[in-house]
Amino acid sequence: MNLAEWLVRTARRTPNAPALLSGKNIVANYAEFARRVAKLASALHSRLSIVPGDRIAVVASNCIEYLELLYAAWFAGAAVVPINCKLHAKEAAWIVENAEAKAVFVSESGASELVPLIENLPGLAAAVAIDSREFALLRASEPMVAPVPRTRDDLAWLFYTSGTTGKPKGVMISSSNLHAMAFSYFVDVDEVRGTDAMLYAAPMSHGAGLYNFTHVMRGTRHVVPESGGFEANEVLALAHSLRDISMFAAPTMVRRLVDCAKTEGSNGDGIRTVVYGGGPMYVADIEEAVAVMGPRFVQIYGQGESPMTITALSRALVADRSHPRWRERLGSVGVAQSCVEVRVGDENGRSLPTGETGEVLVRGAPVMLGYWRDPQATAKTIRDGWLWTGDMGSLDDDGFLTLKDRSKDVIISGGSNIYPREVEEALLLHPAISEVSVVGRASKEWGEEVIAFVVAKPGMTVETPDLDRHCLEHIARFKRPKSYIFESELPKNNYGKVLKTALRARLAGKTET
Ligand code: AMP
């Protein structure tokens, strides 16, 4: 089934329901949303010669047109290649070329740098700046009557991994992968009511963009903040006036939201659900978030290769302190979502007993078709039908999965595996620490040794002997960092994830101390 059917049906059922909002302003109801999409789809087909199976790249910050473009591409039978708009123009151009995109839609701000790099690509029919006159003309076409029929394995979303090790890989996500993701949201993440609103504060080129489906199916509002991104005070103000807001947020965004709520004396009034994930959420942080803002949080764990859909930790489990292992559960990523099997395997893929750490393996309906034109990488990542996530973790007897680290982030020191996350969790219990990231540094004596990058809370200072004492109270001696490096901030990618590769590169230049 074509994903655009969901929009068509909602527009028939509730044509006058508000659909697209820019900040507080309603820009289109569902009838208008669907009409815009049908017109744009017709232009893609008749003016840009898009045929089913073609790829359309979108390089834009969050905007209303993003949703229109997604649905227009699907309506016309094409797949979307969402490109992080903060990538360097050369990186974006590489993806456009690798995906053999036939059309590219780009924010006006990025067009001047990207277009000269791609305009001579042989397969590219058009590079159009969103909000240009050309875009307006495309939108003025006669509407296409109905979405092009699509089948379950047709490519819908070609998402490029962030490529921290080598060139990015295109993850092929099909229509039925996205059906599974969307249905699992209702079952495992949150219910959605007609009065709700989805707020796009995290980049729509990533999971936040995929979180539109449930809200299109239910005919709720889609709100793009006027800032086009995440500003904590804007989110709180929008929630306060629009009510019943749901949003996806990376853990760093949750921290900023909670800090802002504390400063403003807000309890997050108007926010119904913050779905957090995409990176480790430390127990101390989520505990504080619930203390300040109440039971508004649900955690998910997923990856591009099984988008947003591996495990979930429900609102009740995040907020309920009555269970004896409540804290352990809060430090986990929850239990398998309904449409996947999750197990932990050794290096040969044999299941490990509960409590033992190995690689997280996933099988089920949301798992990607494979990597775009890279059968070798696909064969390495999907073996016997199981997705090898590259994440290390362990399951408990109740099925709760606790992630340790990416397998490549594990530090092997003196023959022992040290999981940076455990050291980070311990350091974050120190009252003067705001952020921390732990990586391994090559050591002649130990193979690798533990190094902690530490950011102190504003106005506070921390010193090595104090941190050493603190670590000895919480973790085994051999896990204690060999050095602490004090920083004013940590390097992060555009999705707010700490760039351990950048930290390791910084260390590579320094000698052992
Ligand atoms: P991406 O493919 O860019 O979405 O990144 C996916 C990776 O982010 C996963 O493989 C995990 O390493 C990490 N990740 C995603 N969700 C969580 C979570 N809830 N807790 C910890 N790490 C997460």
Coordinates of C-alpha atoms and ligand atoms in Angstrom, one line a residue:
M1 CA 0.0 0.0 0.0
N2 CA 1.2 3.5 -0.8
L3 CA 2.0 5.5 2.4
A4 CA 0.1 8.5 0.9
E5 CA -3.2 6.5 1.2
W6 CA -3.2 7.4 4.9
L7 CA -3.3 11.1 4.1
V8 CA -5.9 10.7 1.4
R9 CA -8.2 8.8 3.7
T10 CA -7.8 11.3 6.6
A11 CA -8.5 14.2 4.2
R12 CA -11.8 12.5 3.1
R13 CA -12.8 11.7 6.7
T14 CA -11.9 15.0 8.4
P15 CA -11.2 17.5 5.6
N16 CA -11.6 20.5 7.9
A17 CA -9.4 19.3 10.7
P18 CA -6.3 21.5 11.1
A19 CA -3.3 19.7 9.7
L20 CA -0.3 21.9 9.2
L21 CA 0.7 24.6 11.6
S22 CA 3.7 27.0 11.5
G23 CA 4.1 27.8 15.1
K24 CA 0.6 28.6 16.3
N25 CA -0.7 29.5 12.9
I26 CA -2.8 27.0 11.0
V27 CA -1.5 26.9 7.4
A28 CA -3.6 24.1 6.0
N29 CA -6.4 21.8 7.0
Y30 CA -6.4 18.1 5.9
A31 CA -8.3 18.8 2.6
E32 CA -5.7 21.5 1.7
F33 CA -2.8 19.3 2.8
A34 CA -3.9 16.5 0.6
R35 CA -4.6 18.9 -2.3
R36 CA -1.2 20.4 -2.1
V37 CA 0.4 16.9 -2.1
A38 CA -1.7 15.7 -5.1
K39 CA -0.6 18.8 -7.1
L40 CA 3.0 18.5 -6.2
A41 CA 2.9 14.8 -7.0
S42 CA 1.4 15.5 -10.4
A43 CA 4.2 18.1 -11.1
L44 CA 6.8 15.5 -10.0
H45 CA 5.4 13.1 -12.5
S46 CA 4.6 15.4 -15.5
R47 CA 7.2 18.1 -15.2
L48 CA 10.2 16.3 -13.6
S49 CA 9.4 12.9 -15.2
I50 CA 9.5 11.1 -11.9
V51 CA 8.4 7.5 -12.3
P52 CA 7.7 5.0 -9.5
G53 CA 10.9 3.8 -7.9
D54 CA 12.8 7.1 -8.5
R55 CA 14.5 8.8 -5.6
I56 CA 13.8 12.4 -4.5
A57 CA 16.2 14.0 -2.1
V58 CA 15.2 16.6 0.4
V59 CA 17.9 18.8 2.0
A60 CA 15.9 21.1 4.2
S61 CA 15.5 22.3 7.8
N62 CA 12.2 21.5 9.4
C63 CA 9.4 23.3 7.5
I64 CA 5.8 22.6 6.5
E65 CA 6.9 21.9 2.9
Y66 CA 8.9 19.0 4.2
L67 CA 5.7 17.1 5.0
E68 CA 4.2 18.1 1.6
L69 CA 7.3 16.9 -0.2
L70 CA 7.4 13.5 1.7
Y71 CA 3.8 12.8 0.8
A72 CA 4.1 14.1 -2.7
A73 CA 7.1 11.9 -3.4
W74 CA 5.2 8.8 -2.0
F75 CA 2.0 9.8 -3.8
A76 CA 4.0 9.7 -7.1
G77 CA 5.5 6.4 -6.2
A78 CA 9.0 7.7 -5.5
A79 CA 11.2 7.1 -2.5
V80 CA 12.5 10.0 -0.3
V81 CA 16.2 10.5 0.4
P82 CA 16.2 12.7 3.5
I83 CA 19.5 14.5 3.8
N84 CA 20.6 16.2 7.0
C85 CA 20.6 19.9 6.0
K86 CA 23.6 20.6 8.3
L87 CA 25.9 18.4 6.3
H88 CA 28.6 20.1 4.3
A89 CA 27.4 20.7 0.8
K90 CA 30.0 18.2 -0.5
E91 CA 28.7 15.5 1.8
A92 CA 25.1 16.2 0.7
A93 CA 26.2 16.2 -3.0
W94 CA 27.9 12.8 -2.4
I95 CA 24.6 11.4 -1.1
V96 CA 22.6 12.9 -4.0
E97 CA 25.0 11.2 -6.4
N98 CA 25.2 7.9 -4.6
A99 CA 21.4 7.7 -4.4
E100 CA 21.0 8.7 -8.0
A101 CA 18.3 11.1 -7.0
K102 CA 16.3 12.4 -9.9
A103 CA 15.2 15.5 -8.2
V104 CA 16.5 17.5 -5.2
F105 CA 14.5 19.9 -3.1
V106 CA 16.7 22.2 -1.0
S107 CA 16.1 25.0 1.5
E108 CA 16.8 28.4 0.0
S109 CA 19.7 28.9 2.4
G110 CA 21.5 25.8 1.3
A111 CA 20.8 26.0 -2.4
S112 CA 23.6 28.3 -3.4
E113 CA 26.3 25.9 -2.1
L114 CA 24.7 22.6 -3.0
V115 CA 23.2 23.2 -6.5
P116 CA 26.5 24.0 -8.3
L117 CA 27.9 20.7 -7.0
I118 CA 25.1 18.6 -8.3
E119 CA 23.6 20.4 -11.3
N120 CA 25.7 18.5 -13.8
L121 CA 24.9 15.0 -12.5
P122 CA 23.6 13.0 -15.5
G123 CA 20.5 11.6 -13.8
L124 CA 19.3 14.7 -12.1
A125 CA 16.2 16.3 -13.6
A126 CA 15.9 19.2 -11.3
A127 CA 17.3 20.9 -8.2
V128 CA 14.6 23.1 -6.8
A129 CA 14.8 25.6 -4.0
I130 CA 11.9 25.3 -1.6
D131 CA 9.9 28.6 -1.7
S132 CA 11.4 29.6 -5.0
R133 CA 9.1 30.6 -7.9
E134 CA 9.9 27.3 -9.5
F135 CA 8.6 25.5 -6.5
A136 CA 5.4 27.6 -6.5
L137 CA 4.9 26.7 -10.1
L138 CA 5.2 23.0 -9.4
R139 CA 2.7 23.4 -6.6
A140 CA 0.2 25.0 -9.1
S141 CA -0.2 21.8 -11.3
E142 CA -3.5 20.0 -11.8
P143 CA -3.8 17.5 -8.9
M144 CA -3.0 13.8 -9.5
V145 CA -6.1 11.7 -8.9
A146 CA -4.8 8.9 -6.7
P147 CA -1.6 7.7 -5.2
V148 CA 0.4 5.3 -7.5
P149 CA 0.0 1.7 -6.3
R150 CA 3.0 0.5 -4.3
T151 CA 3.8 -2.9 -2.9
R152 CA 5.2 -3.9 0.4
D153 CA 8.9 -4.1 -0.5
D154 CA 9.0 -0.9 -2.6
L155 CA 11.6 1.5 -1.4
A156 CA 10.1 4.4 0.5
W157 CA 12.9 6.0 2.6
L158 CA 16.6 5.9 1.7
F159 CA 18.3 7.1 4.8
Y160 CA 22.0 7.6 4.9
T161 CA 23.9 6.5 8.1
S162 CA 26.0 9.2 9.7
G163 CA 29.1 7.5 8.4
T164 CA 31.4 7.8 11.4
T165 CA 33.4 4.9 9.9
G166 CA 33.9 5.6 6.2
K167 CA 31.3 6.8 3.7
P168 CA 27.7 6.8 4.7
K169 CA 25.6 3.9 3.7
G170 CA 22.1 4.2 2.3
V171 CA 19.6 2.2 4.4
M172 CA 16.7 1.0 2.3
I173 CA 13.5 1.2 4.2
S174 CA 10.3 -0.1 2.5
S175 CA 6.7 0.9 2.7
S176 CA 6.0 -2.1 4.9
N177 CA 8.9 -1.4 7.2
L178 CA 7.3 2.0 7.8
H179 CA 3.8 0.4 8.3
A180 CA 5.3 -1.8 11.0
M181 CA 7.0 1.2 12.6
A182 CA 3.8 3.3 12.6
F183 CA 1.6 0.5 14.0
S184 CA 4.1 -0.3 16.7
Y185 CA 3.9 3.3 17.9
F186 CA 0.3 2.9 18.7
V187 CA 0.9 -0.4 20.5
D188 CA 4.2 0.2 22.3
V189 CA 4.9 3.9 22.4
D190 CA 1.8 6.0 22.9
E191 CA -1.9 6.3 22.0
V192 CA -2.8 9.2 19.7
R193 CA -6.0 11.2 20.0
G194 CA -7.6 13.4 17.4
T195 CA -6.9 16.5 19.6
D196 CA -3.1 15.8 19.7
A197 CA -0.4 17.6 17.9
M198 CA 3.0 16.3 16.7
L199 CA 5.7 18.9 17.2
Y200 CA 8.7 18.7 14.9
A201 CA 11.6 20.1 17.0
A202 CA 14.1 17.3 16.1
P203 CA 15.3 17.1 12.5
M204 CA 12.6 15.8 10.1
S205 CA 15.4 14.1 8.1
H206 CA 15.7 11.6 10.9
G207 CA 13.2 9.7 13.1
A208 CA 11.1 12.8 13.9
G209 CA 10.1 13.0 10.3
L210 CA 8.9 9.4 10.4
Y211 CA 6.9 10.1 13.4
N212 CA 4.3 11.9 11.2
F213 CA 2.4 8.7 10.2
T214 CA 0.5 8.0 13.4
H215 CA -0.6 11.6 13.5
V216 CA -1.6 11.7 9.8
M217 CA -3.6 8.5 10.4
R218 CA -5.4 10.0 13.3
G219 CA -5.9 13.4 11.6
T220 CA -4.1 15.5 14.3
R221 CA -2.1 18.7 14.0
H222 CA 1.5 18.8 12.7
V223 CA 3.4 21.7 14.1
V224 CA 6.7 23.0 12.8
P225 CA 8.2 25.5 15.2
E226 CA 8.9 28.9 13.6
S227 CA 12.6 28.5 14.5
G228 CA 12.7 25.4 12.3
G229 CA 14.4 23.4 15.1
F230 CA 14.7 22.9 18.8
E231 CA 14.5 26.0 21.1
A232 CA 13.5 24.9 24.5
N233 CA 11.6 28.0 25.4
E234 CA 9.7 28.0 22.1
V235 CA 8.7 24.3 22.7
L236 CA 7.3 25.2 26.2
A237 CA 5.5 28.2 24.9
L238 CA 3.9 26.3 21.9
A239 CA 2.9 23.4 24.2
H240 CA 1.3 25.8 26.6
S241 CA -0.9 27.4 24.0
L242 CA -1.5 24.5 21.5
R243 CA -1.9 21.7 24.2
D244 CA -1.5 18.0 23.8
I245 CA 1.9 18.2 22.1
S246 CA 3.9 15.0 21.4
M247 CA 7.4 15.2 20.2
F248 CA 10.5 13.2 19.6
A249 CA 13.6 14.4 21.4
A250 CA 17.2 13.2 21.7
P251 CA 18.5 13.0 25.3
T252 CA 20.4 16.2 25.0
M253 CA 17.2 18.0 23.9
V254 CA 15.4 16.6 26.9
R255 CA 18.1 18.0 29.2
R256 CA 17.8 21.4 27.6
L257 CA 14.0 21.2 27.9
V258 CA 14.2 20.3 31.6
D259 CA 16.7 23.0 32.3
C260 CA 14.5 25.6 30.6
A261 CA 11.4 24.3 32.4
K262 CA 13.2 24.7 35.8
T263 CA 14.4 28.2 34.9
E264 CA 10.9 29.2 33.8
G265 CA 9.1 27.5 36.7
S266 CA 7.2 25.3 34.1
N267 CA 6.2 21.7 34.6
G268 CA 5.9 21.2 30.8
D269 CA 2.2 22.0 30.9
G270 CA 0.7 21.2 27.4
I271 CA 3.3 18.5 26.6
R272 CA 1.6 15.2 26.5
T273 CA 4.5 13.0 25.4
V274 CA 8.2 13.3 24.9
V275 CA 9.5 10.2 23.1
Y276 CA 13.2 10.2 23.8
G277 CA 15.9 8.0 22.2
G278 CA 18.6 8.1 19.6
G279 CA 21.4 8.0 22.2
P280 CA 21.9 7.1 25.9
M281 CA 19.7 8.7 28.4
Y282 CA 21.4 8.7 31.8
V283 CA 19.4 7.6 34.8
A284 CA 20.2 10.8 36.7
D285 CA 18.8 12.9 33.8
I286 CA 15.6 11.0 33.2
E287 CA 14.9 11.0 37.0
E288 CA 15.2 14.7 37.1
A289 CA 13.1 15.1 33.9
V290 CA 10.3 13.2 35.5
A291 CA 10.7 15.1 38.8
V292 CA 10.4 18.4 37.0
M293 CA 7.9 17.6 34.3
G294 CA 6.0 14.6 35.4
P295 CA 5.1 11.4 33.6
R296 CA 5.4 12.7 30.1
F297 CA 8.3 10.6 28.9
V298 CA 8.5 7.4 26.8
Q299 CA 11.8 5.9 25.6
I300 CA 12.4 4.2 22.3
Y301 CA 15.5 2.5 21.0
G302 CA 15.9 2.0 17.3
Q303 CA 18.4 2.7 14.5
G304 CA 18.2 3.7 10.9
E305 CA 18.2 0.0 10.0
S306 CA 15.1 -0.7 12.1
P307 CA 13.7 2.8 12.4
M308 CA 12.5 3.9 15.8
T309 CA 11.5 0.3 16.4
I310 CA 13.5 -2.1 18.5
T311 CA 12.5 -1.6 22.1
A312 CA 10.4 0.8 24.1
L313 CA 10.2 1.8 27.8
S314 CA 6.6 2.9 28.4
R315 CA 5.4 6.1 30.2
A316 CA 4.3 4.0 33.1
L317 CA 7.6 2.2 33.5
V318 CA 9.5 5.5 33.2
A319 CA 7.4 7.1 35.9
D320 CA 6.5 4.2 38.3
R321 CA 8.8 3.9 41.2
S322 CA 7.0 1.1 42.9
H323 CA 8.8 -1.7 41.2
P324 CA 11.8 -3.1 43.2
R325 CA 14.0 -2.9 40.1
W326 CA 12.7 0.5 39.0
R327 CA 16.1 2.1 38.7
E328 CA 17.5 -0.7 36.7
R329 CA 14.6 -0.5 34.4
L330 CA 15.0 3.2 34.0
G331 CA 18.6 2.6 32.9
S332 CA 17.4 0.1 30.3
V333 CA 15.8 0.8 26.9
G334 CA 12.7 -1.2 27.8
V335 CA 11.3 -4.3 26.2
A336 CA 11.0 -5.5 22.6
Q337 CA 8.4 -3.6 20.5
S338 CA 5.6 -5.9 19.4
C339 CA 6.7 -6.4 15.8
V340 CA 10.3 -7.5 16.5
E341 CA 12.3 -10.2 18.2
V342 CA 15.3 -9.0 20.1
R343 CA 18.1 -11.2 21.5
V344 CA 21.6 -10.8 22.6
G345 CA 24.2 -13.0 20.8
D346 CA 27.9 -13.9 21.0
E347 CA 30.2 -13.2 18.0
N348 CA 28.8 -16.3 16.3
G349 CA 25.2 -15.2 16.8
R350 CA 24.5 -17.8 19.5
S351 CA 22.0 -16.5 22.1
L352 CA 23.6 -15.6 25.4
P353 CA 21.9 -16.2 28.7
T354 CA 20.2 -13.4 30.5
G355 CA 22.6 -11.0 32.2
E356 CA 25.4 -11.6 29.7
T357 CA 26.6 -8.9 27.4
G358 CA 26.7 -9.4 23.7
E359 CA 25.6 -7.8 20.4
V360 CA 21.9 -6.9 20.1
L361 CA 20.3 -8.8 17.3
V362 CA 16.9 -7.9 15.9
R363 CA 14.5 -9.6 13.5
G364 CA 11.1 -8.4 12.3
A365 CA 8.9 -6.3 10.1
P366 CA 10.6 -2.9 10.5
V367 CA 14.1 -4.2 9.6
M368 CA 15.5 -2.7 6.5
L369 CA 15.7 -4.3 3.1
G370 CA 19.5 -3.9 3.1
Y371 CA 22.0 -1.2 2.2
W372 CA 21.7 0.6 -1.1
R373 CA 23.9 -1.0 -3.7
D374 CA 26.2 -2.5 -1.1
P375 CA 25.5 -6.3 -0.9
Q376 CA 28.7 -6.8 1.1
A377 CA 27.7 -4.5 3.8
T378 CA 24.2 -5.9 3.8
A379 CA 25.5 -9.5 4.2
K380 CA 27.7 -8.4 7.1
T381 CA 24.8 -6.6 8.9
I382 CA 21.8 -9.0 8.1
R383 CA 22.8 -12.6 8.8
D384 CA 20.3 -15.4 8.8
G385 CA 17.5 -12.8 8.9
W386 CA 18.9 -11.1 12.0
L387 CA 20.0 -7.5 12.0
W388 CA 23.3 -7.1 13.8
T389 CA 22.9 -3.7 15.4
G390 CA 26.5 -3.0 16.4
D391 CA 25.1 -2.2 19.9
M392 CA 26.2 -4.2 22.9
G393 CA 23.7 -5.0 25.6
S394 CA 22.2 -7.5 28.0
L395 CA 18.7 -8.8 28.6
D396 CA 17.2 -9.4 32.1
D397 CA 14.8 -12.2 33.0
D398 CA 11.8 -9.9 32.4
G399 CA 13.0 -9.0 28.8
F400 CA 14.4 -5.6 29.6
L401 CA 17.3 -4.7 27.4
T402 CA 20.2 -2.6 28.8
L403 CA 22.5 -1.1 26.3
K404 CA 26.1 -0.8 27.1
D405 CA 27.7 0.9 24.1
R406 CA 28.3 0.6 20.4
S407 CA 30.6 -2.4 20.0
K408 CA 33.3 -0.1 18.6
D409 CA 33.1 2.2 21.7
V410 CA 33.9 -0.6 24.2
I411 CA 37.2 0.0 25.9
I412 CA 39.5 -3.1 26.4
S413 CA 41.9 -2.3 29.1
G414 CA 44.3 -4.9 30.5
G415 CA 42.1 -7.6 28.9
S416 CA 38.9 -6.4 30.6
N417 CA 35.9 -4.9 28.7
I418 CA 34.9 -1.6 30.1
Y419 CA 31.7 -0.1 29.0
P420 CA 32.0 3.7 28.8
R421 CA 28.3 4.1 29.6
E422 CA 28.8 2.6 33.1
V423 CA 31.6 5.0 33.9
E424 CA 29.6 7.9 32.5
E425 CA 26.5 7.0 34.6
A426 CA 28.8 6.9 37.7
L427 CA 30.4 10.3 37.0
L428 CA 27.0 11.9 36.3
L429 CA 26.0 11.2 39.9
H430 CA 28.6 13.8 40.9
P431 CA 26.6 17.0 41.7
A432 CA 29.0 19.3 39.9
I433 CA 29.1 17.4 36.6
S434 CA 26.8 18.5 33.8
E435 CA 28.0 16.3 30.9
V436 CA 30.5 13.6 30.4
S437 CA 31.8 11.3 27.7
V438 CA 34.2 8.4 28.2
V439 CA 36.5 7.0 25.5
G440 CA 39.5 4.7 25.2
R441 CA 43.0 5.9 24.5
A442 CA 45.8 3.7 23.3
S443 CA 48.2 2.7 26.1
K444 CA 51.4 0.8 25.9
E445 CA 50.8 -0.8 29.2
W446 CA 47.1 -1.6 29.1
G447 CA 46.2 -1.7 25.4
E448 CA 43.6 1.0 26.1
E449 CA 42.9 3.2 29.0
V450 CA 39.8 5.1 30.2
I451 CA 39.7 8.8 29.6
A452 CA 36.8 11.0 30.7
F453 CA 35.9 14.3 29.1
V454 CA 34.0 16.3 31.7
V455 CA 31.9 19.4 31.5
A456 CA 31.2 21.1 34.9
K457 CA 27.8 22.7 35.7
P458 CA 27.8 26.5 35.3
G459 CA 29.6 28.2 38.1
M460 CA 31.0 25.0 39.5
T461 CA 34.5 23.4 39.3
V462 CA 35.6 19.8 39.7
E463 CA 39.0 18.4 40.2
T464 CA 40.7 15.1 39.5
P465 CA 41.2 13.9 43.1
D466 CA 37.5 14.5 43.9
L467 CA 36.4 12.7 40.8
D468 CA 38.7 9.8 41.6
R469 CA 37.2 9.5 45.0
H470 CA 33.8 9.7 43.6
C471 CA 34.5 6.9 41.0
L472 CA 36.0 4.6 43.7
E473 CA 32.7 4.9 45.6
H474 CA 30.6 3.8 42.6
I475 CA 32.6 1.6 40.2
A476 CA 35.4 -1.0 40.2
R477 CA 38.9 0.5 40.5
F478 CA 40.0 -0.7 37.0
K479 CA 37.1 1.2 35.4
R480 CA 38.1 4.5 37.0
P481 CA 39.4 7.0 34.3
K482 CA 43.1 7.3 34.0
S483 CA 42.7 11.0 33.2
Y484 CA 40.0 13.6 33.2
I485 CA 39.9 16.3 30.5
F486 CA 37.9 19.3 31.4
E487 CA 35.9 21.0 28.6
S488 CA 33.4 23.7 28.4
E489 CA 31.3 21.6 26.0
L490 CA 31.3 18.3 24.2
P491 CA 31.4 18.0 20.4
K492 CA 28.0 16.8 19.1
N493 CA 26.6 15.9 15.7
N494 CA 23.5 17.6 14.4
Y495 CA 21.2 15.1 16.1
G496 CA 22.8 16.0 19.5
K497 CA 24.9 12.8 19.8
V498 CA 28.3 13.2 21.4
L499 CA 30.9 12.6 18.7
K500 CA 33.2 10.0 20.4
T501 CA 35.2 9.8 17.2
A502 CA 36.1 13.5 17.6
L503 CA 37.1 13.0 21.2
R504 CA 39.2 10.0 20.2
A505 CA 40.8 12.1 17.5
R506 CA 41.6 14.8 20.0
L507 CA 43.3 12.2 22.2
A508 CA 45.3 10.7 19.4
G509 CA 47.3 13.9 19.2
K510 CA 48.1 13.9 22.9
T511 CA 50.7 11.8 24.7
E512 CA 49.9 9.7 27.7
T513 CA 49.9 11.5 31.0
Ligands
AMP1 P1 20.8 6.2 14.1 O1 20.9 5.0 13.1 O2 21.6 7.4 13.6 O3 19.4 6.5 14.5 O4 21.6 5.7 15.4 C1 21.1 4.6 16.1 C2 22.0 4.3 17.3 O5 21.7 5.2 18.3 C3 21.7 2.9 17.9 O6 22.3 1.9 17.2 C4 22.2 3.1 19.3 O7 23.6 3.0 19.4 C5 21.8 4.6 19.6 N1 20.5 4.6 20.3 C6 19.3 4.8 19.7 N2 18.3 4.8 20.6 C7 19.0 4.7 21.8 C8 18.5 4.7 23.2 N3 17.2 4.8 23.5 N4 19.5 4.5 24.2 C9 20.8 4.4 23.8 N5 21.3 4.5 22.6 C10 20.4 4.6 21.6

